[in-house]
XYZ file of C-alpha atoms in Angstrom:
73
model
C -11.739 -17.861 39.833
C -11.052 -20.102 42.803
C -13.077 -19.614 45.931
C -11.294 -17.533 48.537
C -8.795 -16.107 46.024
C -8.627 -12.381 45.265
C -10.031 -11.328 41.901
C -6.956 -9.269 41.000
C -3.428 -10.164 40.005
C -0.773 -9.871 42.706
C 1.134 -6.591 42.810
C 4.491 -8.386 42.443
C 3.412 -9.848 39.112
C 2.369 -6.467 37.767
C 5.474 -4.553 38.854
C 8.130 -7.133 38.047
C 10.704 -6.162 35.437
C 11.143 -8.570 32.528
C 14.392 -10.538 32.528
C 15.529 -9.220 29.139
C 14.502 -6.456 26.796
C 12.331 -7.715 23.974
C 14.038 -7.828 20.610
C 12.935 -5.217 18.087
C 10.661 -6.531 15.351
C 12.313 -7.596 12.135
C 11.091 -5.463 9.261
C 12.226 -5.891 5.713
C 10.918 -3.490 3.101
C 10.103 -4.955 -0.278
C 9.829 -2.567 -3.184
C 7.064 -3.207 -5.661
C 6.777 -2.308 -9.301
C 4.921 0.742 -10.564
C 1.813 -1.380 -11.199
C 0.437 -4.438 -9.546
C 0.222 -7.329 -12.028
C -3.561 -7.510 -11.797
C -3.872 -3.781 -12.563
C -2.833 -4.424 -16.159
C -5.735 -6.836 -16.612
C -8.172 -4.083 -15.634
C -6.490 -0.890 -16.859
C -5.552 -1.942 -20.391
C -9.085 -2.946 -21.493
C -10.470 0.273 -20.010
C -7.909 2.358 -21.864
C -8.593 0.485 -25.111
C -12.328 0.961 -24.620
C -11.690 4.663 -24.088
C -9.661 4.980 -27.281
C -12.294 2.999 -29.203
C -15.007 5.244 -27.790
C -13.146 8.361 -28.877
C -12.588 6.937 -32.369
C -16.276 5.964 -32.647
C -17.360 9.466 -31.686
C -18.652 8.691 -28.191
C -16.601 11.340 -26.482
C -18.206 11.040 -23.023
C -17.849 7.252 -22.847
C -14.385 7.430 -24.386
C -13.079 10.081 -22.019
C -14.569 8.411 -18.944
C -13.185 4.987 -19.861
C -9.798 6.368 -20.818
C -9.619 8.451 -17.651
C -10.616 5.512 -15.475
C -8.105 3.264 -17.220
C -5.311 5.766 -16.639
C -6.420 6.272 -13.041
C -6.260 2.534 -12.353
C -2.819 2.379 -13.931
């Protein structure tokens, strides 16, 4: 701040009307697929682990893995 200058902005600067209305923002919606590509890399092994767990007789591990795999998908 310069010496001898007021610390505030002048009233004219604060109350002036802009010369033109600002343009609205440009928004373009992009639709995505049902799954993100990286979700397959995580969901498929979990689902396969769940099925393998159910086949092997580990029902708790199988159901948890299968449920988590389906939830991720």
